């Protein structure tokens, strides 16, 4: 333990009773956990098979075990490392004779929900988006053990969500399947109701260590409290300032609750940052201190200040993207590998313009997370379908897609043939002059679109035909944020401005889609460690960057409405957005570039309040 600092040593040498270790960014928390395990085994003579180490991801568990193995060798096999789900499922397997076959696959889960939703009378334009949101809500209800009577869905009415939830649970029960959230819920119910079973596991693991405790949800915490009794030798490591998974039920106040639940708990703060240079530590500290719901802590850097944090303003996104690409090339010429550089975005849909620019500059990159193809979004598909029909495509599916966007009250049953002829539509409505007028206006609009350039065509579809009005009505009907949908339209119209013809635009859309498929293959290879030696820039979200570090980090689009996100209204939401930005900043070891734009998609936009906090109000 010679290389540990004093606070790290004190944490490592904690023996019995509850302990909270606040592991700030780059403070060596993983080292503290592995050294404490060794201390328990070698100095305190604890049987390694009585030690349980819980992490949040399988990769983190494997990495922790690997590090510990380097210290002690083969005896590491006796210590139980695992994720919450793996440990809790192990308990269920023994109690209920479950096997992995009882865990529902993601595809089967999606099919069940898809069938349930299809049987309900609800208008949704993007089925995948709706199902993703419903899955997230079902997970939240389970992980927080919420009563459906008091839960208000943000995606549909209370009655519809209740019907979906109950139908889904009934189908799981019928097939004797459980999902990942059920693993937690069933384990809690088992240990709460069966004292004999609980006693077995309490005797098995009298020493429990938990990493990334700030990401824990209530049901996980309740299970851990049960397992830790009666000795309460529970050693938790986390940082409330890095709690960014509120949508999964994680709350920073659970760490504060720990000290209330365990009055005799000892607290240690690992405040020395060994990762970031001093300028980054100072800037990120100025930011995060604006949060009220946090432990007070003093953060210091072990590295001297190498360069300042760069904060730049650009007129538009194109300028910003060009700057990032040029800086990446400049750093690469300084012999910094591409793999030591990362561009971090608040959301994955922001990445499209940069990805296009990276392709243009021939900079190798990888998107660590799935990035949705904006051209596959239902709104963009509507716009592109208008253009395809205007150019002469008469496919029935295309007509069905757009004929009532906006509403023209054309009945779907009219379209009985694979291809549509507008003359036949006019003939069908020949006795209804008001409908005939609508069909003729539709025909006239299509002819006009065919004469336009891409930018003008999108603009006419939105405002001349009235597609924007349709989107506003749809957003109101579904209770969605209309600005989010309008942003999609603004972005695609801005993209259309760079395209000289429909032909070139469709060609670009095809190439962009092919690049995303290549990225999917890269991600798959990366997961298999097949391309670990490859050199590429990482493009990822702030959520996806957690736990990672890079020599150079770029954080673009630090504008109001982006970060903090426009959906963040309550104080708790703003504080989580601030924590997210803090996490992003502290991924950088030496060079941190933060930028914002004066205009996004032809709309003026304000700088993020977070930058005022970093600069103490001066920008």
C-alpha positions as MATLAB code, in Angstrom:
seq = 'XXXXXXXXXXXXXXXXXXXXXXXXXXXXXXXXXXXXXXXXXXXXXXXXXXXXXXXXXXXXXXXXXXXXXXXXXXXXXXXXXXXXXXXXXXXXXXXXXXXXXXXXXXXXXXXXXXXXXXXXXXXXXXXXXXXXXXXXXXXXXXXXXXXXXXXXXXXXXXXXXXXXXXXXXXXXXXXXXXXXXXXXXXXXXXXXXXXXXXXXXXXXXXXXXXXXXXXXXXXXXXXXXXXXXXXXXXXXXXXXXXXXXXXXXXXXXXXXXXXXXXXXXXXXXXXXXXXXXXXXXXXXXXXXXXXXXXXXXXXXXXXXXXXXXXXXXXXXXXXXXXXXXXXXXXXXXXXXXXXXXXXXXXXXXXXXXXXXXXXXXXXXXXXXXXXXXXXXXXXXXXXXXXXXXXXXXXXXXXXXXXXXXXXXXXXXXXXXXXXXXXXXXXXXXXXXXXXXXXXXXXXXXXXXXXXXXXXXXXXXXXXXXXXXXXXXXXXXXXXXXXXXXXXXXXXXXXXXXXXXXXXXXXXXXXXXXXXXXXXXXXXXXXXXXXXXXXXXXXXXXXXXXXXXXXXXXXXXXXXXXXXXXXXXXXXXXXXXXXXXXXXXXXXXXXXXXXXXXXXXXXXXXXXXXXXXXXXXXXX';
ca = [
       0.000    0.000    0.000;
       3.045    2.253   -0.317;
       1.746    4.048   -3.432;
      -1.643    4.871   -1.896;
      -2.332    8.318   -0.482;
      -3.393    8.723    3.147;
      -7.163    8.803    2.501;
      -6.930    5.777    0.207;
      -5.025    3.870    2.890;
      -7.618    4.716    5.534;
     -10.389    3.450    3.248;
      -8.496    0.252    2.385;
      -7.841   -0.533    6.077;
     -11.477   -0.148    7.096;
     -12.423   -3.537    8.537;
     -15.883   -4.013   10.008;
     -19.084   -2.000    9.804;
     -20.576    0.209    7.099;
     -18.305    2.479    5.085;
     -18.930    5.116    2.403;
     -16.066    6.015    0.079;
     -16.659    8.977   -2.225;
     -14.515    8.228   -5.265;
     -14.276   11.430   -7.305;
     -13.140   11.324  -10.981;
      -9.678    9.841  -11.458;
      -9.193    9.275   -7.722;
      -8.242    5.584   -7.910;
     -11.437    4.064   -6.545;
     -10.916    0.734   -8.357;
      -7.475    0.480   -6.806;
      -8.995    1.114   -3.382;
     -11.542   -1.688   -3.856;
      -8.974   -4.260   -5.027;
      -6.502   -3.296   -2.290;
      -9.225   -3.561    0.338;
     -10.093   -7.072   -0.808;
      -6.436   -8.027   -0.427;
      -6.320   -6.360    3.011;
      -9.362   -8.342    4.178;
      -7.892  -11.642    2.981;
      -4.239  -11.203    3.896;
      -4.347   -8.966    6.957;
      -7.761   -9.700    8.445;
      -7.736  -13.407    7.481;
     -11.199  -13.295    5.913;
     -12.041  -16.297    3.730;
     -12.090  -14.946    0.124;
     -15.238  -16.986   -0.599;
     -17.052  -14.827    1.995;
     -16.425  -11.638    0.007;
     -18.970  -10.353   -2.520;
     -18.004   -7.588   -4.965;
     -20.869   -6.057   -6.951;
     -20.498   -3.875  -10.043;
     -22.972   -2.507  -12.579;
     -21.629   -4.039  -15.783;
     -20.138   -7.387  -16.699;
     -17.122   -5.620  -18.204;
     -16.514   -3.776  -14.922;
     -16.755   -7.033  -12.951;
     -14.255   -8.746  -15.266;
     -11.884   -5.775  -15.114;
     -12.077   -5.684  -11.305;
     -11.379   -9.407  -11.098;
      -8.499   -9.071  -13.565;
      -6.886   -6.312  -11.509;
      -7.281   -8.261   -8.304;
      -5.809  -11.387   -9.945;
      -2.667   -9.432  -10.801;
      -2.262   -8.662   -7.109;
      -2.990  -12.048   -5.508;
      -2.951  -14.645   -8.279;
      -5.190  -17.732   -8.229;
      -6.941  -16.946   -4.939;
      -8.928  -14.282   -6.825;
     -11.160  -17.084   -8.124;
     -12.614  -17.549   -4.654;
     -13.877  -13.977   -4.373;
     -17.352  -13.533   -5.922;
     -17.336  -10.744   -8.525;
     -20.546  -10.012  -10.398;
     -23.186   -7.559  -11.489;
     -26.356   -6.916   -9.495;
     -28.357   -8.936  -11.992;
     -25.886  -11.833  -12.063;
     -25.710  -12.099   -8.270;
     -29.449  -11.775   -7.742;
     -30.236  -14.267  -10.509;
     -27.842  -16.735   -8.872;
     -30.005  -16.477   -5.748;
     -33.200  -17.011   -7.767;
     -31.721  -19.970   -9.654;
     -31.108  -21.866   -6.455;
     -34.452  -20.939   -4.898;
     -36.731  -21.419   -7.915;
     -34.703  -23.692  -10.209;
     -34.588  -20.950  -12.814;
     -32.268  -21.291  -15.785;
     -31.146  -18.725  -18.346;
     -34.026  -19.974  -20.490;
     -36.406  -18.318  -18.038;
     -34.979  -14.883  -18.878;
     -36.821  -13.329  -21.781;
     -34.712  -12.256  -24.748;
     -34.924   -8.639  -25.877;
     -36.420   -9.658  -29.213;
     -39.137  -11.764  -27.561;
     -39.894   -8.945  -25.126;
     -40.256   -6.519  -28.014;
     -42.559   -8.916  -29.896;
     -44.851   -9.290  -26.872;
     -45.129   -5.531  -26.381;
     -45.554   -4.992  -30.110;
     -48.521   -7.370  -30.172;
     -50.081   -5.774  -27.099;
     -49.773   -2.275  -28.560;
     -51.159   -3.381  -31.927;
     -54.321   -4.562  -30.171;
     -54.836   -1.119  -28.597;
     -56.436    1.785  -30.412;
     -53.658    4.388  -30.246;
     -52.175    6.452  -33.058;
     -48.374    6.240  -33.111;
     -46.157    7.217  -36.019;
     -42.904    5.644  -34.802;
     -43.612    2.256  -33.302;
     -40.002    1.564  -32.291;
     -39.674    4.870  -30.481;
     -42.958    4.300  -28.628;
     -41.991    0.745  -27.639;
     -38.553    1.894  -26.457;
     -40.179    4.509  -24.241;
     -42.723    2.035  -22.888;
     -39.955   -0.451  -22.052;
     -38.118    2.276  -20.136;
     -41.267    3.150  -18.192;
     -42.027   -0.480  -17.333;
     -38.461   -0.828  -16.078;
     -38.787    2.309  -13.945;
     -42.063    1.143  -12.387;
     -40.466   -2.166  -11.407;
     -37.110   -0.836  -10.189;
     -38.814    1.812   -8.044;
     -41.581   -0.631   -6.995;
     -44.144    1.999   -7.917;
     -47.885    1.505   -7.528;
     -49.549    1.705  -10.944;
     -52.426    3.611   -9.346;
     -50.111    6.537   -8.737;
     -47.926    6.313  -11.842;
     -48.485    8.785  -14.683;
     -47.056    7.713  -18.030;
     -45.401   10.351  -20.206;
     -46.047    8.383  -23.411;
     -49.731    7.515  -23.227;
     -52.758    7.757  -20.976;
     -52.871    6.064  -17.570;
     -55.467    3.533  -18.768;
     -53.419    2.529  -21.802;
     -50.152    2.192  -19.875;
     -51.864    0.123  -17.180;
     -53.313   -2.165  -19.858;
     -49.938   -2.562  -21.565;
     -48.150   -3.213  -18.263;
     -50.645   -5.777  -16.969;
     -50.901   -7.557  -20.325;
     -47.115   -7.761  -20.513;
     -46.810   -9.189  -16.997;
     -49.585  -11.699  -17.685;
     -47.832  -12.928  -20.798;
     -44.520  -13.296  -18.926;
     -46.271  -15.313  -16.223;
     -48.023  -17.505  -18.817;
     -44.665  -18.382  -20.412;
     -42.859  -18.577  -17.012;
     -40.459  -15.869  -18.119;
     -38.875  -12.978  -16.256;
     -37.160   -9.850  -17.516;
     -34.091   -8.183  -16.011;
     -36.155   -5.952  -13.751;
     -38.110   -8.960  -12.477;
     -34.805  -10.456  -11.337;
     -34.467   -7.581   -8.897;
     -38.106   -7.515   -7.816;
     -38.386  -11.299   -7.333;
     -35.102  -11.435   -5.429;
     -36.284   -8.719   -3.055;
     -39.592  -10.500   -2.499;
     -37.828  -13.818   -1.895;
     -35.367  -12.443    0.656;
     -38.072  -10.380    2.375;
     -40.455  -13.302    2.761;
     -38.067  -16.226    3.339;
     -35.846  -15.617    6.357;
     -34.282  -19.086    5.969;
     -33.105  -18.271    2.445;
     -31.869  -14.851    3.533;
     -29.879  -16.404    6.396;
     -28.026  -18.669    3.970;
     -26.823  -15.762    1.830;
     -26.026  -13.565    4.817;
     -23.714  -16.289    6.148;
     -22.192  -16.801    2.701;
     -21.283  -13.152    2.157;
     -20.631  -11.290    5.414;
     -18.455   -8.764    3.502;
     -20.009   -6.833    0.633;
     -18.283   -4.262   -1.580;
     -20.186   -2.208   -4.181;
     -18.675   -0.118   -6.980;
     -20.411    2.865   -8.681;
     -22.923    3.045   -5.838;
     -24.353    6.319   -7.177;
     -25.985    4.318   -9.981;
     -27.990    2.091   -7.637;
     -31.799    2.161   -7.617;
     -34.113    1.611   -4.674;
     -34.835   -2.083   -5.147;
     -31.114   -2.896   -5.532;
     -30.344   -0.908   -2.399;
     -33.098   -2.644   -0.430;
     -31.748   -6.074   -1.402;
     -28.214   -5.122   -0.421;
     -29.423   -3.903    2.978;
     -31.099   -7.268    3.555;
     -27.988   -9.234    2.557;
     -25.669   -7.095    4.709;
     -27.543   -7.740    7.947;
     -26.823   -8.235   10.784;
     -23.107   -7.322   10.684;
     -23.536   -4.593    8.036;
     -20.020   -4.998    6.701;
     -20.986   -3.049    3.612;
     -18.321   -1.030    1.811;
     -19.717    1.251   -0.880;
     -17.745    3.334   -3.366;
     -19.331    5.988   -5.553;
     -19.624    9.658   -6.368;
     -22.919   11.473   -6.061;
     -21.594   14.040   -8.551;
     -21.510   11.298  -11.207;
     -25.066   10.036  -10.785;
     -26.466   10.366  -14.323;
     -28.917    7.481  -14.692;
     -32.092    8.980  -13.292;
     -34.116    7.349  -16.075;
     -33.122    3.981  -14.571;
     -34.132    4.989  -11.070;
     -30.639    5.992   -9.866;
     -30.694    8.880   -7.404;
     -27.723   10.677   -5.787;
     -29.680   11.013   -2.556;
     -29.474    7.223   -2.064;
     -25.825    7.782   -1.098;
     -26.965   10.375    1.441;
     -29.660    7.964    2.625;
     -26.914    5.407    3.302;
     -25.490    7.629    6.046;
     -28.977    8.009    7.542;
     -29.627    4.258    7.442;
     -26.216    3.460    8.930;
     -25.584    6.006   11.661;
     -22.227    4.426   12.521;
     -20.943    4.518    8.925;
     -17.470    5.900    8.293;
     -16.994    8.279    5.343;
     -13.832    8.793    3.299;
     -13.420   11.239    0.413;
     -10.919   10.482   -2.336;
     -10.412   14.029   -3.562;
      -7.129   13.825   -5.476;
      -7.656   13.560   -9.258;
      -4.828   11.586  -10.896;
      -6.400   11.742  -14.360;
      -7.054   15.364  -15.319;
      -4.662   18.284  -15.414;
      -5.301   21.136  -12.972;
      -7.184   23.407  -15.391;
      -9.789   20.694  -16.044;
     -10.195   19.927  -12.338;
     -10.647   23.627  -11.531;
     -13.192   24.215  -14.313;
     -15.227   21.100  -13.527;
     -15.184   21.963   -9.804;
     -16.570   25.434  -10.517;
     -19.391   23.783  -12.436;
     -20.437   21.035  -10.049;
     -20.438   23.190   -6.913;
     -23.639   24.803   -8.244;
     -25.519   21.592   -7.407;
     -27.264   21.693   -4.047;
     -28.030   17.980   -3.667;
     -24.480   16.706   -3.115;
     -21.762   15.999   -0.577;
     -19.380   18.903   -0.158;
     -15.884   17.896   -1.222;
     -12.566   19.504   -2.063;
     -11.159   18.437   -5.424;
      -7.492   18.820   -6.273;
      -5.306   17.728   -9.197;
      -2.117   15.731   -8.908;
      -1.020   16.981  -12.367;
       0.165   20.496  -13.041;
      -1.819   22.744  -15.374;
      -0.666   21.902  -18.890;
      -3.038   23.954  -21.024;
      -6.245   25.884  -20.307;
      -9.731   24.538  -20.988;
     -10.606   25.814  -24.460;
     -14.066   27.374  -24.798;
     -14.981   28.566  -28.292;
     -18.001   30.116  -29.984;
     -18.978   29.380  -33.604;
     -21.531   30.908  -35.910;
     -23.032   27.523  -36.830;
     -22.627   23.772  -36.584;
     -20.673   23.493  -39.845;
     -17.952   25.807  -38.503;
     -17.899   23.862  -35.262;
     -17.551   20.498  -37.009;
     -14.753   21.788  -39.241;
     -12.879   23.071  -36.195;
     -13.159   19.720  -34.404;
     -11.920   17.784  -37.436;
      -8.956   20.118  -37.937;
      -7.988   19.907  -34.251;
      -8.182   16.103  -34.391;
      -5.778   16.088  -37.337;
      -3.518   18.567  -35.540;
      -3.362   16.407  -32.406;
      -2.720   13.328  -34.502;
       0.259   15.086  -36.082;
       1.476   15.642  -32.510;
       1.637   11.812  -32.247;
      -1.508   11.522  -30.133;
      -3.332    8.379  -31.314;
      -6.866    8.778  -32.639;
      -7.974    6.325  -29.940;
      -6.944    8.903  -27.309;
      -9.504   11.361  -28.668;
     -13.256   11.476  -28.139;
     -16.170   13.706  -29.108;
     -18.960   13.657  -26.522;
     -22.551   14.640  -27.256;
     -25.544   15.047  -24.960;
     -27.695   12.814  -27.199;
     -26.909   10.383  -29.984;
     -29.070   12.191  -32.540;
     -26.659   15.151  -32.410;
     -23.844   13.168  -33.996;
     -25.051   13.138  -37.603;
     -23.395   16.315  -38.871;
     -20.043   15.516  -37.260;
     -20.122   11.956  -38.583;
     -20.634   13.340  -42.096;
     -17.710   15.719  -41.600;
     -15.430   12.970  -40.250;
     -16.230   10.954  -43.360;
     -15.386   13.993  -45.505;
     -12.027   14.463  -43.735;
     -11.231   10.713  -43.926;
     -10.745   10.568  -40.151;
     -11.205    7.023  -38.801;
     -13.843    6.920  -36.092;
     -16.098    4.592  -34.192;
     -19.457    5.257  -32.582;
     -19.429    3.318  -29.330;
     -23.224    3.297  -29.071;
     -25.982    2.682  -31.551;
     -26.582    5.893  -33.475;
     -30.041    6.189  -35.025;
     -30.102    7.001  -38.717;
     -31.985   10.289  -38.956;
     -33.052    9.361  -42.483;
     -34.980    6.420  -41.008;
     -36.922    8.655  -38.619;
     -40.598    8.620  -39.523;
     -40.702   12.400  -39.977;
     -37.786   12.372  -42.415;
     -39.303    9.383  -44.185;
     -42.496   11.417  -44.657;
     -40.529   14.265  -46.249;
     -38.534   11.941  -48.497;
     -41.707   10.105  -49.497;
     -43.301   13.371  -50.628;
     -40.246   13.936  -52.824;
     -40.241   10.389  -54.226;
     -43.931   10.605  -55.131;
     -43.359   14.055  -56.672;
     -40.603   12.536  -58.818;
     -42.978    9.907  -60.156;
     -42.895    6.933  -57.768;
     -46.427    5.553  -57.613;
     -45.935    2.830  -54.996;
     -49.112    2.272  -52.931;
     -47.180    2.309  -49.622;
     -45.795    5.760  -50.403;
     -49.244    7.194  -51.076;
     -50.650    5.649  -47.910;
     -47.817    7.214  -45.940;
     -48.407   10.835  -46.950;
     -51.933   11.206  -48.327;
     -53.335   12.287  -44.934;
     -50.326   14.220  -43.673;
     -51.824   16.787  -43.338;
     -55.352   15.403  -43.213;
     -57.083   15.308  -46.590;
     -59.646   12.720  -45.407;
     -58.799   10.318  -48.225;
     -59.926    6.822  -47.258;
     -57.244    4.108  -47.175;
     -59.589    1.544  -48.737;
     -59.368    3.385  -52.056;
     -55.784    2.166  -52.537;
     -56.399   -1.390  -53.662;
     -53.688   -1.747  -56.311;
     -49.893   -1.967  -55.919;
     -49.475    1.300  -57.812;
     -51.566    4.447  -57.585;
     -52.794    6.647  -60.411;
     -54.041   10.053  -59.312;
     -56.567   10.088  -62.162;
     -58.230    7.066  -60.541;
     -58.430    8.941  -57.233;
     -60.062   11.890  -58.962;
     -62.509    9.557  -60.693;
     -63.417    7.922  -57.362;
     -64.278   11.317  -55.849;
     -65.836   12.831  -58.977;
     -69.191   13.308  -57.216;
     -67.621   14.996  -54.163;
     -66.288   18.305  -55.364;
     -64.661   19.244  -52.035;
     -62.651   15.991  -52.111;
     -61.857   16.457  -55.789;
     -60.411   19.876  -54.955;
     -58.143   18.304  -52.336;
     -56.900   15.633  -54.749;
     -56.197   18.197  -57.438;
     -54.366   20.427  -54.966;
     -52.310   17.404  -53.880;
     -51.450   16.723  -57.525;
     -50.519   20.356  -58.092;
     -48.282   20.368  -54.992;
     -46.448   17.262  -56.189;
     -45.783   18.810  -59.598;
     -44.413   21.947  -57.949;
     -42.110   19.950  -55.638;
     -40.600   18.196  -58.659;
     -39.376   21.560  -60.005;
     -37.585   22.600  -56.795;
     -34.151   22.099  -55.282;
     -33.992   19.955  -52.090;
     -33.965   22.873  -49.619;
     -36.903   24.640  -51.281;
     -38.795   21.353  -51.561;
     -38.512   20.638  -47.827;
     -39.525   24.191  -47.034;
     -42.603   23.949  -49.291;
     -43.661   20.593  -47.834;
     -43.421   22.033  -44.336;
     -45.093   25.375  -44.865;
     -46.800   25.330  -48.250;
     -48.438   21.934  -47.888;
     -48.830   22.256  -44.110;
     -46.720   19.382  -42.781;
     -45.567   21.531  -39.824;
     -49.195   22.005  -38.783;
     -49.727   18.252  -38.965;
     -46.718   17.686  -36.656;
     -48.034   20.211  -34.132;
     -51.409   18.449  -34.038;
     -49.753   15.055  -33.659;
     -47.495   16.279  -30.835;
     -50.493   17.686  -28.981;
     -52.434   14.434  -29.446;
     -49.565   12.294  -28.134;
     -48.466   14.732  -25.444;
     -45.023   15.005  -27.016;
     -42.653   17.960  -27.014;
     -43.307   19.666  -30.343;
     -39.852   21.285  -30.295;
     -38.194   17.861  -30.433;
     -40.135   16.981  -33.568;
     -39.540   20.376  -35.135;
     -35.809   19.982  -34.500;
     -35.858   16.905  -36.732;
     -37.458   18.943  -39.500;
     -35.032   21.833  -38.995;
     -32.044   19.505  -39.176;
     -33.179   17.747  -42.331;
     -33.974   21.066  -43.995;
     -30.509   22.366  -43.082;
     -29.003   19.215  -44.584;
     -31.053   19.724  -47.746;
     -29.420   23.135  -48.136;
     -26.088   21.402  -48.895;
     -27.577   19.149  -51.584;
     -27.659   20.353  -55.193;
     -30.181   17.840  -56.498;
     -32.554   15.115  -55.329;
     -30.385   12.535  -57.071;
     -27.249   13.620  -55.173;
     -29.192   13.748  -51.922;
     -30.531   10.194  -52.263;
     -27.020    9.031  -53.157;
     -25.653   10.674  -49.999;
     -28.417    9.119  -47.865;
     -27.429    5.695  -49.183;
     -23.719    6.240  -48.422;
     -24.545    7.550  -44.945;
     -26.675    4.479  -44.210;
     -23.863    2.203  -45.383;
     -21.415    3.990  -43.060;
     -23.725    3.434  -40.093;
     -23.853   -0.276  -40.947;
     -20.048   -0.339  -40.985;
     -20.081    1.361  -37.601;
     -22.387   -1.355  -36.270;
     -19.877   -3.989  -37.411;
     -17.059   -2.032  -35.755;
     -18.987   -1.923  -32.491;
     -19.568   -5.651  -32.671;
     -15.880   -6.285  -33.311;
     -14.933   -3.939  -30.481;
     -17.137   -5.857  -28.060;
     -15.344   -9.033  -29.136;
     -11.995   -7.251  -28.661;
     -11.235   -8.082  -32.288;
     -10.226   -4.531  -33.126;
      -8.639   -3.407  -29.888;
      -5.451   -2.387  -31.715;
      -7.263   -0.245  -34.273;
      -6.828    3.508  -34.076;
      -9.982    5.575  -34.350;
     -11.636    8.595  -32.765;
     -14.487    7.746  -30.410;
     -17.860    9.423  -30.972;
     -20.201    8.801  -28.068;
     -22.741   10.283  -25.699;
     -22.036   11.644  -22.249;
     -23.806    8.610  -20.794;
     -21.653    6.279  -22.868;
     -18.434    8.029  -21.838;
     -18.861    7.335  -18.143;
     -15.880    5.454  -16.729;
     -13.677    6.205  -19.745;
     -10.792    8.616  -20.242;
      -9.015   10.204  -23.205;
      -6.088   12.542  -23.753;
      -8.259   14.900  -25.827;
     -11.980   15.457  -25.397;
     -14.319   17.647  -27.466;
     -17.745   18.640  -26.151;
     -19.705   20.463  -28.881;
     -23.171   22.058  -28.903;
     -23.035   23.319  -25.323;
     -26.143   25.385  -25.871;
     -29.296   26.001  -23.910;
     -31.836   23.313  -24.783;
     -29.091   20.817  -25.608;
     -27.242   20.731  -22.295;
     -29.185   21.239  -20.113;
     -31.718   19.455  -22.292;
     -34.967   21.276  -22.986;
     -36.843   18.495  -21.170;
     -34.981   19.293  -17.957;
     -37.400   21.596  -16.160;
     -37.313   20.702  -12.474;
     -34.331   21.491  -10.255;
     -33.524   17.776   -9.910;
     -33.431   17.453  -13.713;
     -31.109   20.438  -14.080;
     -28.793   19.032  -11.433;
     -28.582   15.705  -13.263;
     -27.797   17.544  -16.512;
     -25.031   19.409  -14.670;
     -23.648   16.117  -13.348;
     -23.692   14.751  -16.888;
     -21.668   17.703  -18.157;
     -19.298   17.280  -15.206;
     -18.767   13.632  -16.132;
     -18.065   14.639  -19.738;
     -15.510   17.273  -18.710;
     -13.639   14.893  -16.414;
     -13.093   12.318  -19.157;
     -10.280   14.535  -20.499;
      -6.753   14.012  -19.223;
      -4.966   16.907  -20.918;
      -6.916   18.724  -23.634;
     -10.550   19.737  -23.213;
     -12.392   21.653  -25.946;
     -15.879   22.958  -25.198;
     -17.814   24.781  -27.913;
     -21.191   26.329  -28.589;
     -22.909   27.875  -31.601;
     -24.809   31.099  -32.189;
     -27.261   29.391  -34.521;
     -28.628   25.861  -34.872;
     -30.487   25.030  -38.070;
     -31.219   28.674  -38.914;
     -32.440   29.449  -35.395;
     -30.599   31.634  -32.910;
     -29.632   29.784  -29.781;
     -28.225   30.770  -26.404;
     -25.089   29.520  -24.746;
     -25.625   26.971  -21.958;
     -25.918   28.336  -18.426;
     -23.283   25.737  -17.492;
     -20.623   27.645  -19.396;
     -21.447   30.804  -17.464;
     -20.900   28.778  -14.290;
     -17.542   27.468  -15.493;
     -16.389   30.928  -16.531;
     -17.917   32.588  -13.455;
     -20.363   34.489  -15.662;
     -17.842   35.726  -18.251;
     -18.275   34.595  -21.869;
];
